[in-house]
Backbone as numpy.savetxt, mean C-alpha at the origin, in Angstrom:
# Nx Ny Nz CAx CAy CAz Cx Cy Cz
21.25 -10.91 -44.76 20.77 -11.95 -43.89 21.62 -12.06 -42.63
22.94 -11.90 -42.78 23.81 -12.01 -41.61 23.55 -10.88 -40.61
23.14 -9.68 -41.09 22.80 -8.58 -40.17 21.57 -8.94 -39.35
20.59 -9.58 -39.97 19.39 -10.00 -39.27 19.72 -11.01 -38.18
20.57 -11.99 -38.51 20.98 -13.00 -37.54 21.74 -12.34 -36.39
22.59 -11.38 -36.71 23.34 -10.68 -35.68 22.41 -9.91 -34.75
21.41 -9.24 -35.33 20.46 -8.48 -34.50 19.65 -9.40 -33.60
19.18 -10.52 -34.14 18.43 -11.50 -33.34 19.30 -12.03 -32.22
20.55 -12.32 -32.52 21.47 -12.82 -31.50 21.70 -11.77 -30.42
21.83 -10.52 -30.82 22.04 -9.44 -29.85 20.82 -9.27 -28.94
19.63 -9.33 -29.53 18.40 -9.21 -28.74 18.27 -10.39 -27.79
18.58 -11.58 -28.26 18.52 -12.77 -27.40 19.50 -12.65 -26.24
20.70 -12.15 -26.51 21.69 -11.98 -25.45 21.22 -10.97 -24.41
20.62 -9.88 -24.87 20.09 -8.89 -23.94 18.95 -9.47 -23.11
18.10 -10.25 -23.75 16.99 -10.88 -23.03 17.51 -11.82 -21.96
18.53 -12.60 -22.27 19.11 -13.51 -21.29 19.78 -12.74 -20.15
20.40 -11.63 -20.47 21.05 -10.82 -19.44 20.01 -10.19 -18.51
18.83 -9.86 -19.03 17.80 -9.23 -18.22 17.04 -10.22 -17.35
17.08 -11.49 -17.67 16.30 -12.49 -16.95 16.60 -12.51 -15.45
17.86 -12.51 -15.00 18.10 -12.51 -13.54 17.53 -11.26 -12.87
17.57 -10.13 -13.54 17.03 -8.90 -12.95 15.53 -9.04 -12.76
14.84 -9.58 -13.75 13.40 -9.79 -13.64 13.10 -10.75 -12.50
13.89 -11.79 -12.37 13.70 -12.75 -11.29 13.88 -12.13 -9.93
14.87 -11.26 -9.79 15.10 -10.60 -8.50 13.95 -9.66 -8.14
13.47 -8.90 -9.11 12.38 -7.98 -8.79 11.11 -8.75 -8.47
10.88 -9.88 -9.13 9.69 -10.68 -8.83 9.80 -11.29 -7.44
11.02 -11.67 -7.04 11.20 -12.27 -5.73 10.92 -11.27 -4.62
11.19 -10.01 -4.86 10.97 -8.99 -3.83 9.64 -8.28 -3.99
8.83 -8.70 -4.95 7.58 -8.02 -5.22 6.50 -8.33 -4.18
6.65 -9.40 -3.43 5.64 -9.73 -2.43 5.68 -8.71 -1.31
4.53 -8.19 -0.99 4.43 -7.22 0.09 3.78 -7.87 1.29
4.15 -7.45 2.48 3.53 -8.03 3.66 2.04 -7.68 3.70
1.28 -8.56 4.31 -0.16 -8.35 4.42 -0.47 -7.92 5.84
-1.32 -6.92 5.96 -1.76 -6.46 7.27 -3.27 -6.62 7.34
-3.75 -7.04 8.46 -5.19 -7.17 8.67 -5.61 -6.17 9.74
-6.67 -5.46 9.44 -7.19 -4.46 10.37 -8.64 -4.83 10.66
-8.92 -5.15 11.90 -10.27 -5.57 12.28 -11.23 -4.38 12.22
-12.38 -4.60 11.57 -13.42 -3.57 11.53 -14.77 -4.13 11.94
-14.87 -5.44 12.08 -16.15 -6.08 12.37 -16.76 -5.66 13.69
-15.94 -5.25 14.64 -16.46 -4.85 15.94 -16.76 -3.36 16.01
-16.61 -2.65 14.90 -16.80 -1.20 14.88 -17.98 -0.81 14.00
-18.65 0.25 14.39 -19.66 0.87 13.54 -19.02 2.16 13.03
-18.55 2.13 11.78 -17.73 3.21 11.26 -18.46 4.55 11.17
-19.77 4.56 11.22 -20.50 5.83 11.20 -20.49 6.50 12.57
-20.10 5.77 13.60 -19.97 6.31 14.95 -18.61 7.00 15.06
-18.57 8.27 15.42 -17.29 8.99 15.49 -16.23 8.31 16.36
-16.63 7.78 17.51 -15.65 7.11 18.39 -15.09 5.86 17.73
-15.96 5.09 17.09 -15.50 3.89 16.40 -14.64 4.25 15.18
-14.99 5.31 14.49 -14.20 5.75 13.34 -12.80 6.16 13.80
-12.72 6.85 14.93 -11.40 7.23 15.47 -10.61 5.98 15.86
-11.30 4.98 16.44 -10.63 3.72 16.80 -10.10 3.03 15.54
-10.89 3.04 14.47 -10.44 2.46 13.21 -9.21 3.20 12.69
-9.23 4.52 12.75 -8.08 5.31 12.30 -6.83 4.97 13.11
-6.99 4.75 14.41 -5.85 4.36 15.26 -5.30 3.00 14.83
-6.21 2.09 14.51 -5.77 0.76 14.07 -5.02 0.85 12.74
-5.53 1.67 11.84 -4.87 1.85 10.55 -3.48 2.44 10.76
-3.41 3.45 11.60 -2.12 4.11 11.88 -1.12 3.12 12.48
-1.57 2.32 13.44 -0.68 1.34 14.07 -0.21 0.30 13.06
-1.12 -0.18 12.21 -0.74 -1.17 11.21 0.23 -0.55 10.19
-0.01 0.69 9.82 0.88 1.37 8.87 2.27 1.53 9.47
2.34 1.96 10.71 3.66 2.13 11.36 4.40 0.81 11.44
3.67 -0.26 11.78 4.30 -1.57 11.89 4.80 -2.04 10.51
3.98 -1.86 9.49 4.36 -2.30 8.14 5.51 -1.48 7.58
5.62 -0.22 8.00 6.64 0.68 7.43 7.88 0.81 8.31
7.96 0.03 9.38 9.12 0.08 10.28 10.43 -0.19 9.57
10.39 -0.93 8.49 11.63 -1.29 7.78 12.38 -0.06 7.29
11.69 1.07 7.12 12.34 2.28 6.64 13.05 3.03 7.76
12.82 2.63 9.00 13.53 3.21 10.13 13.45 4.71 10.18
14.61 5.35 10.29 14.68 6.80 10.46 14.68 7.57 9.15
14.52 6.88 8.03 14.45 7.58 6.74 13.05 8.17 6.61
12.92 9.39 7.08 11.61 10.02 7.25 10.79 10.07 5.98
11.38 10.49 4.88 10.61 10.62 3.65 10.12 9.27 3.16
10.97 8.25 3.22 10.57 6.92 2.78 9.48 6.36 3.69
9.62 6.62 4.99 8.63 6.15 5.95 7.28 6.83 5.71
7.29 8.14 5.49 6.04 8.87 5.22 5.39 8.40 3.93
6.19 8.13 2.93 5.66 7.64 1.66 5.04 6.26 1.84
5.69 5.42 2.63 5.16 4.09 2.90 3.82 4.18 3.62
3.74 5.03 4.65 2.50 5.20 5.40 1.39 5.74 4.49
1.72 6.70 3.64 0.72 7.25 2.71 0.22 6.17 1.76
1.13 5.35 1.23 0.74 4.26 0.35 -0.12 3.24 1.08
0.25 2.95 2.31 -0.51 1.99 3.12 -1.93 2.49 3.31
-2.07 3.75 3.69 -3.40 4.31 3.92 -4.22 4.36 2.62
-3.56 4.63 1.52 -4.26 4.62 0.24 -4.75 3.20 -0.08
-3.94 2.20 0.24 -4.35 0.82 0.02 -5.55 0.46 0.90
-5.53 0.94 2.14 -6.67 0.70 3.04 -7.91 1.37 2.48
-7.77 2.60 2.06 -8.90 3.34 1.48 -9.46 2.59 0.27
-8.58 2.06 -0.57 -9.02 1.32 -1.75 -9.70 0.00 -1.38
-9.31 -0.58 -0.23 -9.87 -1.86 0.18 -11.24 -1.73 0.85
-11.57 -0.53 1.31 -12.86 -0.33 1.97 -14.00 -0.38 0.95
-15.12 -0.89 1.39 -16.28 -0.93 0.51 -16.90 0.48 0.43
-17.78 0.66 -0.54 -18.48 1.95 -0.67 -19.26 2.25 0.60
-19.88 1.23 1.17 -20.65 1.42 2.41 -19.75 1.88 3.56
-18.58 1.25 3.69 -17.65 1.63 4.76 -17.17 3.07 4.57
-16.87 3.44 3.33 -16.44 4.82 3.07 -17.57 5.79 3.39
-18.80 5.45 3.05 -19.95 6.31 3.36 -20.11 6.46 4.87
-19.91 5.37 5.60 -20.00 5.43 7.06 -18.91 6.32 7.64
-17.69 6.24 7.11 -16.61 7.10 7.59 -16.91 8.57 7.29
-17.50 8.85 6.13 -17.89 10.23 5.82 -18.94 10.73 6.80
-19.89 9.85 7.16 -20.92 10.20 8.15 -20.27 10.51 9.49
-19.31 9.70 9.89 -18.61 9.93 11.16 -17.85 11.24 11.12
-17.23 11.55 10.00 -16.50 12.82 9.87 -17.45 14.01 9.98
-18.62 13.90 9.36 -19.60 14.99 9.47 -20.07 15.16 10.91
-20.04 14.06 11.67 -20.46 14.11 13.07 -19.32 14.50 14.00
-18.13 14.76 13.43 -17.03 15.27 14.25 -15.88 14.32 14.48
-15.81 13.21 13.80 -14.71 12.26 14.03 -13.37 12.84 13.61
-13.35 13.63 12.55 -12.14 14.28 12.04 -11.01 13.29 11.77
-11.32 12.21 11.07 -10.28 11.26 10.69 -10.08 11.33 9.18
-8.92 10.92 8.77 -8.61 10.87 7.35 -7.70 9.69 7.10
-7.84 9.13 5.92 -6.94 8.05 5.52 -5.88 8.55 4.57
-5.68 9.86 4.55 -4.59 10.45 3.77 -3.39 10.55 4.69
-2.21 10.73 4.08 -1.00 10.83 4.90 -1.01 12.14 5.69
-0.38 12.09 6.83 -0.33 13.28 7.70 0.93 14.07 7.46
């Protein structure tokens, strides 16, 4: 019985020790929000699709500025940002971007 009590006490001590770490990671878990206007664009139009891509790129650069000159971290941040944008687009918007690409827009929401 004393071994069981010792094990429970050890687990409880470890849990208490981990609590501040969990709190710190939760405090830093909030990510900045970026808004990219698309209401004024017709994404199936190649020119508008390119304008949208420019807006995404500018928002990604602004959001990832915190990485400064650390090139790999910055590129990873931009790639993640673009993936988040891609995930946020509706099926219709993605279909319109594919139409624009077929018409020659040559844009991508993948990292460069």
